[in-house]
């Protein structure tokens, strides 16, 4: 009887230790998986960070920065014009859409996003406007 009790106690202690360790590991590994699977990192990683190494991004950003686009457009927040992310969500990045939107940037336009017009950019080449639009349409969430 006495021996059996000791063995039981030993087993209990072992079980407690195993449970504590196992439980601890489980808790940390499940929170890691939750972080990896949940959309949380997608929210934390900005679109700028997400596409930072994409050549389309690098080229387009340089041209956009060299023009006046940033005074009316932000990547993820609507200011005077729609955010680039909104524009990217609306249009597939096809050659047709790139050409159509490049023309809109060059000629200006109104009525798609509201009553505030986008002024014309007659000084932009079609090539530059297209690179800018490709950059805008890349910024999908
Ligand atoms: C003075 C403010 C202003 C500036 C500067 C500006 N935009 Fe806009 N942009 C707007 C507004 C307002 C709209 C929404 C027009 C509409 O509703 O049709 C818009 C719309 C757009 C669209 C979406 C067009 C569509 O038909 O959906 C793109 C792409 C765009 N702008 C790119 C650019 C680029 C690239 C530049 C820099 C060369 C630029 N914008 C400069 C105000 C501006």
PDB file of C-alpha atoms and ligand atoms in Angstrom:
ATOM      1  CA  UNK A   1       0.000   0.000   0.000  1.00  0.00           C
ATOM      2  CA  UNK A   2       2.707   2.430   1.023  1.00  0.00           C
ATOM      3  CA  UNK A   3       4.774   1.729  -2.055  1.00  0.00           C
ATOM      4  CA  UNK A   4       1.789   2.121  -4.272  1.00  0.00           C
ATOM      5  CA  UNK A   5       1.064   5.522  -2.740  1.00  0.00           C
ATOM      6  CA  UNK A   6       4.634   6.686  -3.364  1.00  0.00           C
ATOM      7  CA  UNK A   7       4.474   5.567  -6.952  1.00  0.00           C
ATOM      8  CA  UNK A   8       1.202   7.391  -7.369  1.00  0.00           C
ATOM      9  CA  UNK A   9       2.632  10.551  -5.905  1.00  0.00           C
ATOM     10  CA  UNK A  10       5.652  10.226  -8.168  1.00  0.00           C
ATOM     11  CA  UNK A  11       3.430   9.791 -11.161  1.00  0.00           C
ATOM     12  CA  UNK A  12       1.311  12.737 -10.139  1.00  0.00           C
ATOM     13  CA  UNK A  13       4.382  14.915  -9.788  1.00  0.00           C
ATOM     14  CA  UNK A  14       5.658  13.741 -13.167  1.00  0.00           C
ATOM     15  CA  UNK A  15       2.301  14.385 -14.727  1.00  0.00           C
ATOM     16  CA  UNK A  16       2.196  17.849 -13.212  1.00  0.00           C
ATOM     17  CA  UNK A  17       5.643  18.682 -14.553  1.00  0.00           C
ATOM     18  CA  UNK A  18       4.850  17.312 -17.988  1.00  0.00           C
ATOM     19  CA  UNK A  19       1.565  19.176 -18.016  1.00  0.00           C
ATOM     20  CA  UNK A  20       3.216  22.414 -16.983  1.00  0.00           C
ATOM     21  CA  UNK A  21       5.886  22.153 -19.671  1.00  0.00           C
ATOM     22  CA  UNK A  22       3.543  20.811 -22.305  1.00  0.00           C
ATOM     23  CA  UNK A  23       0.946  23.410 -21.431  1.00  0.00           C
ATOM     24  CA  UNK A  24       3.501  26.179 -21.651  1.00  0.00           C
ATOM     25  CA  UNK A  25       4.751  25.052 -25.015  1.00  0.00           C
ATOM     26  CA  UNK A  26       1.261  24.657 -26.326  1.00  0.00           C
ATOM     27  CA  UNK A  27       0.306  28.142 -25.272  1.00  0.00           C
ATOM     28  CA  UNK A  28       3.281  29.765 -26.937  1.00  0.00           C
ATOM     29  CA  UNK A  29       3.129  27.678 -30.103  1.00  0.00           C
ATOM     30  CA  UNK A  30      -0.589  28.242 -30.549  1.00  0.00           C
ATOM     31  CA  UNK A  31      -0.177  31.986 -30.184  1.00  0.00           C
ATOM     32  CA  UNK A  32       2.577  31.851 -32.788  1.00  0.00           C
ATOM     33  CA  UNK A  33       0.296  29.991 -35.186  1.00  0.00           C
ATOM     34  CA  UNK A  34      -2.476  32.442 -34.476  1.00  0.00           C
ATOM     35  CA  UNK A  35      -0.162  35.301 -35.386  1.00  0.00           C
ATOM     36  CA  UNK A  36       0.945  33.566 -38.565  1.00  0.00           C
ATOM     37  CA  UNK A  37      -2.544  32.600 -39.690  1.00  0.00           C
ATOM     38  CA  UNK A  38      -4.588  35.621 -38.653  1.00  0.00           C
ATOM     39  CA  UNK A  39      -4.720  38.719 -40.878  1.00  0.00           C
ATOM     40  CA  UNK A  40      -3.018  40.722 -38.126  1.00  0.00           C
ATOM     41  CA  UNK A  41       0.430  40.937 -39.819  1.00  0.00           C
ATOM     42  CA  UNK A  42      -1.196  42.024 -43.076  1.00  0.00           C
ATOM     43  CA  UNK A  43      -2.597  44.999 -41.196  1.00  0.00           C
ATOM     44  CA  UNK A  44       0.667  45.754 -39.448  1.00  0.00           C
ATOM     45  CA  UNK A  45       2.721  45.539 -42.635  1.00  0.00           C
ATOM     46  CA  UNK A  46       1.953  48.655 -44.631  1.00  0.00           C
ATOM     47  CA  UNK A  47       1.532  48.434 -48.390  1.00  0.00           C
ATOM     48  CA  UNK A  48       4.748  50.419 -48.674  1.00  0.00           C
ATOM     49  CA  UNK A  49       6.583  47.694 -46.788  1.00  0.00           C
ATOM     50  CA  UNK A  50       4.783  44.891 -48.596  1.00  0.00           C
ATOM     51  CA  UNK A  51       5.886  46.050 -52.051  1.00  0.00           C
ATOM     52  CA  UNK A  52       9.107  47.859 -51.144  1.00  0.00           C
ATOM     53  CA  UNK A  53      11.319  45.519 -53.198  1.00  0.00           C
ATOM     54  CA  UNK A  54       9.111  45.286 -56.268  1.00  0.00           C
ATOM     55  CA  UNK A  55      10.772  46.972 -59.286  1.00  0.00           C
ATOM     56  CA  UNK A  56       7.366  48.349 -60.404  1.00  0.00           C
ATOM     57  CA  UNK A  57       6.995  49.928 -56.981  1.00  0.00           C
ATOM     58  CA  UNK A  58      10.485  51.414 -56.914  1.00  0.00           C
ATOM     59  CA  UNK A  59      10.237  52.889 -60.412  1.00  0.00           C
ATOM     60  CA  UNK A  60       6.698  54.232 -59.980  1.00  0.00           C
ATOM     61  CA  UNK A  61       7.343  55.711 -56.549  1.00  0.00           C
ATOM     62  CA  UNK A  62      10.291  57.669 -57.855  1.00  0.00           C
ATOM     63  CA  UNK A  63       8.167  59.189 -60.625  1.00  0.00           C
ATOM     64  CA  UNK A  64       5.193  59.854 -58.365  1.00  0.00           C
ATOM     65  CA  UNK A  65       7.473  61.605 -55.888  1.00  0.00           C
ATOM     66  CA  UNK A  66       8.863  63.721 -58.698  1.00  0.00           C
ATOM     67  CA  UNK A  67       5.365  64.962 -59.579  1.00  0.00           C
ATOM     68  CA  UNK A  68       2.566  66.483 -57.495  1.00  0.00           C
ATOM     69  CA  UNK A  69       0.578  63.266 -56.913  1.00  0.00           C
ATOM     70  CA  UNK A  70       1.424  63.044 -53.221  1.00  0.00           C
ATOM     71  CA  UNK A  71      -0.265  66.356 -52.475  1.00  0.00           C
ATOM     72  CA  UNK A  72      -3.648  64.747 -53.280  1.00  0.00           C
ATOM     73  CA  UNK A  73      -3.052  61.003 -52.917  1.00  0.00           C
ATOM     74  CA  UNK A  74      -1.817  58.855 -50.066  1.00  0.00           C
ATOM     75  CA  UNK A  75      -1.244  55.117 -50.209  1.00  0.00           C
ATOM     76  CA  UNK A  76      -3.802  54.001 -47.650  1.00  0.00           C
ATOM     77  CA  UNK A  77      -5.767  57.122 -46.769  1.00  0.00           C
ATOM     78  CA  UNK A  78      -8.132  59.175 -48.867  1.00  0.00           C
ATOM     79  CA  UNK A  79      -7.254  62.873 -48.873  1.00  0.00           C
ATOM     80  CA  UNK A  80      -8.229  65.047 -51.854  1.00  0.00           C
ATOM     81  CA  UNK A  81      -8.159  62.073 -54.216  1.00  0.00           C
ATOM     82  CA  UNK A  82      -8.799  58.389 -53.519  1.00  0.00           C
ATOM     83  CA  UNK A  83      -6.046  56.395 -51.797  1.00  0.00           C
ATOM     84  CA  UNK A  84      -3.879  54.344 -54.138  1.00  0.00           C
ATOM     85  CA  UNK A  85      -5.104  51.232 -52.314  1.00  0.00           C
ATOM     86  CA  UNK A  86      -8.714  52.133 -53.211  1.00  0.00           C
ATOM     87  CA  UNK A  87      -7.765  52.676 -56.846  1.00  0.00           C
ATOM     88  CA  UNK A  88      -5.835  49.368 -56.871  1.00  0.00           C
ATOM     89  CA  UNK A  89      -8.849  47.558 -55.423  1.00  0.00           C
ATOM     90  CA  UNK A  90     -11.083  48.961 -58.163  1.00  0.00           C
ATOM     91  CA  UNK A  91      -8.979  48.160 -61.234  1.00  0.00           C
ATOM     92  CA  UNK A  92      -7.097  45.049 -62.327  1.00  0.00           C
ATOM     93  CA  UNK A  93      -3.578  45.895 -63.459  1.00  0.00           C
ATOM     94  CA  UNK A  94      -4.174  45.112 -67.141  1.00  0.00           C
ATOM     95  CA  UNK A  95      -2.512  46.932 -70.042  1.00  0.00           C
ATOM     96  CA  UNK A  96      -5.941  48.375 -70.949  1.00  0.00           C
ATOM     97  CA  UNK A  97      -6.547  49.812 -67.494  1.00  0.00           C
ATOM     98  CA  UNK A  98      -2.999  51.128 -67.242  1.00  0.00           C
ATOM     99  CA  UNK A  99      -3.378  52.941 -70.575  1.00  0.00           C
ATOM    100  CA  UNK A 100      -6.844  54.285 -69.677  1.00  0.00           C
ATOM    101  CA  UNK A 101      -5.770  55.571 -66.251  1.00  0.00           C
ATOM    102  CA  UNK A 102      -2.526  57.015 -67.627  1.00  0.00           C
ATOM    103  CA  UNK A 103      -4.636  59.060 -70.065  1.00  0.00           C
ATOM    104  CA  UNK A 104      -6.801  60.178 -67.167  1.00  0.00           C
ATOM    105  CA  UNK A 105      -3.760  61.332 -65.201  1.00  0.00           C
ATOM    106  CA  UNK A 106      -2.454  63.248 -68.220  1.00  0.00           C
ATOM    107  CA  UNK A 107      -5.797  64.783 -69.194  1.00  0.00           C
ATOM    108  CA  UNK A 108      -7.373  65.066 -65.740  1.00  0.00           C
ATOM    109  CA  UNK A 109     -10.810  63.818 -64.867  1.00  0.00           C
ATOM    110  CA  UNK A 110     -13.765  63.877 -62.525  1.00  0.00           C
ATOM    111  CA  UNK A 111     -16.815  61.866 -61.571  1.00  0.00           C
ATOM    112  CA  UNK A 112     -15.429  58.404 -60.838  1.00  0.00           C
ATOM    113  CA  UNK A 113     -14.670  59.025 -57.160  1.00  0.00           C
ATOM    114  CA  UNK A 114     -16.753  62.123 -56.549  1.00  0.00           C
ATOM    115  CA  UNK A 115     -17.161  65.711 -57.594  1.00  0.00           C
ATOM    116  CA  UNK A 116     -13.571  66.809 -56.925  1.00  0.00           C
ATOM    117  CA  UNK A 117     -11.653  66.846 -60.214  1.00  0.00           C
ATOM    118  CA  UNK A 118      -8.091  65.675 -60.777  1.00  0.00           C
ATOM    119  CA  UNK A 119      -6.242  68.351 -62.696  1.00  0.00           C
ATOM    120  CA  UNK A 120      -4.513  67.535 -65.969  1.00  0.00           C
ATOM    121  CA  UNK A 121      -0.797  66.751 -66.067  1.00  0.00           C
ATOM    122  CA  UNK A 122       0.029  67.765 -69.650  1.00  0.00           C
ATOM    123  CA  UNK A 123       3.763  67.733 -68.927  1.00  0.00           C
ATOM    124  CA  UNK A 124       3.797  63.995 -68.225  1.00  0.00           C
ATOM    125  CA  UNK A 125       4.867  61.567 -70.928  1.00  0.00           C
ATOM    126  CA  UNK A 126       2.627  58.571 -71.524  1.00  0.00           C
ATOM    127  CA  UNK A 127       5.510  56.352 -70.429  1.00  0.00           C
ATOM    128  CA  UNK A 128       5.881  58.119 -67.080  1.00  0.00           C
ATOM    129  CA  UNK A 129       2.126  58.217 -66.460  1.00  0.00           C
ATOM    130  CA  UNK A 130       1.918  54.474 -67.165  1.00  0.00           C
ATOM    131  CA  UNK A 131       4.754  53.708 -64.742  1.00  0.00           C
ATOM    132  CA  UNK A 132       2.930  55.741 -62.104  1.00  0.00           C
ATOM    133  CA  UNK A 133      -0.349  53.935 -62.730  1.00  0.00           C
ATOM    134  CA  UNK A 134       1.356  50.525 -62.632  1.00  0.00           C
ATOM    135  CA  UNK A 135       2.722  51.517 -59.244  1.00  0.00           C
ATOM    136  CA  UNK A 136      -0.729  52.625 -58.050  1.00  0.00           C
ATOM    137  CA  UNK A 137      -2.410  49.416 -59.242  1.00  0.00           C
ATOM    138  CA  UNK A 138       0.282  47.289 -57.589  1.00  0.00           C
ATOM    139  CA  UNK A 139      -0.774  48.531 -54.170  1.00  0.00           C
ATOM    140  CA  UNK A 140      -3.370  45.850 -53.497  1.00  0.00           C
ATOM    141  CA  UNK A 141      -3.988  44.689 -49.951  1.00  0.00           C
TER     142      UNK A 141
HETATM  143  C1  LIG B   1      -5.048  68.316 -57.123  1.00  0.00           C
HETATM  144  C2  LIG B   1      -5.230  66.969 -56.621  1.00  0.00           C
HETATM  145  C3  LIG B   1      -4.681  65.792 -57.405  1.00  0.00           C
HETATM  146  C4  LIG B   1      -3.408  65.626 -57.897  1.00  0.00           C
HETATM  147  C5  LIG B   1      -2.244  66.582 -57.847  1.00  0.00           C
HETATM  148  C6  LIG B   1      -3.386  64.287 -58.472  1.00  0.00           C
HETATM  149  N1  LIG B   1      -4.599  63.698 -58.346  1.00  0.00           N
HETATM  150 FE1  LIG B   1      -5.102  61.841 -58.969  1.00  0.00          FE
HETATM  151  N2  LIG B   1      -7.011  62.171 -58.443  1.00  0.00           N
HETATM  152  C7  LIG B   1      -7.491  63.295 -57.805  1.00  0.00           C
HETATM  153  C8  LIG B   1      -8.926  63.216 -57.671  1.00  0.00           C
HETATM  154  C9  LIG B   1      -9.834  64.233 -57.017  1.00  0.00           C
HETATM  155  C10 LIG B   1      -9.307  61.985 -58.277  1.00  0.00           C
HETATM  156  C11 LIG B   1     -10.718  61.430 -58.464  1.00  0.00           C
HETATM  157  C12 LIG B   1     -11.192  61.838 -59.866  1.00  0.00           C
HETATM  158  C13 LIG B   1     -12.533  61.260 -60.204  1.00  0.00           C
HETATM  159  O1  LIG B   1     -13.395  61.141 -59.334  1.00  0.00           O
HETATM  160  O2  LIG B   1     -12.733  60.921 -61.385  1.00  0.00           O
HETATM  161  C14 LIG B   1      -8.066  61.346 -58.716  1.00  0.00           C
HETATM  162  C15 LIG B   1      -8.013  60.120 -59.335  1.00  0.00           C
HETATM  163  C16 LIG B   1      -6.854  59.445 -59.675  1.00  0.00           C
HETATM  164  C17 LIG B   1      -6.788  58.114 -60.206  1.00  0.00           C
HETATM  165  C18 LIG B   1      -7.987  57.181 -60.459  1.00  0.00           C
HETATM  166  C19 LIG B   1      -8.713  57.637 -61.730  1.00  0.00           C
HETATM  167  C20 LIG B   1      -9.975  56.846 -62.005  1.00  0.00           C
HETATM  168  O3  LIG B   1     -10.570  57.128 -63.061  1.00  0.00           O
HETATM  169  O4  LIG B   1     -10.371  55.984 -61.208  1.00  0.00           O
HETATM  170  C21 LIG B   1      -5.456  57.832 -60.426  1.00  0.00           C
HETATM  171  C22 LIG B   1      -4.884  56.546 -60.998  1.00  0.00           C
HETATM  172  C23 LIG B   1      -4.714  58.999 -60.038  1.00  0.00           C
HETATM  173  N3  LIG B   1      -5.585  59.952 -59.588  1.00  0.00           N
HETATM  174  C24 LIG B   1      -3.349  59.112 -60.122  1.00  0.00           C
HETATM  175  C25 LIG B   1      -2.662  60.307 -59.934  1.00  0.00           C
HETATM  176  C26 LIG B   1      -1.257  60.476 -60.238  1.00  0.00           C
HETATM  177  C27 LIG B   1      -0.345  59.380 -60.758  1.00  0.00           C
HETATM  178  C28 LIG B   1      -0.958  61.771 -59.951  1.00  0.00           C
HETATM  179  C29 LIG B   1       0.377  62.500 -60.135  1.00  0.00           C
HETATM  180  C30 LIG B   1       0.839  62.616 -61.478  1.00  0.00           C
HETATM  181  C31 LIG B   1      -2.177  62.401 -59.455  1.00  0.00           C
HETATM  182  N4  LIG B   1      -3.185  61.477 -59.475  1.00  0.00           N
HETATM  183  C32 LIG B   1      -2.269  63.727 -59.056  1.00  0.00           C
HETATM  184  C33 LIG B   1      -6.744  64.358 -57.375  1.00  0.00           C
HETATM  185  C34 LIG B   1      -5.430  64.574 -57.696  1.00  0.00           C
END
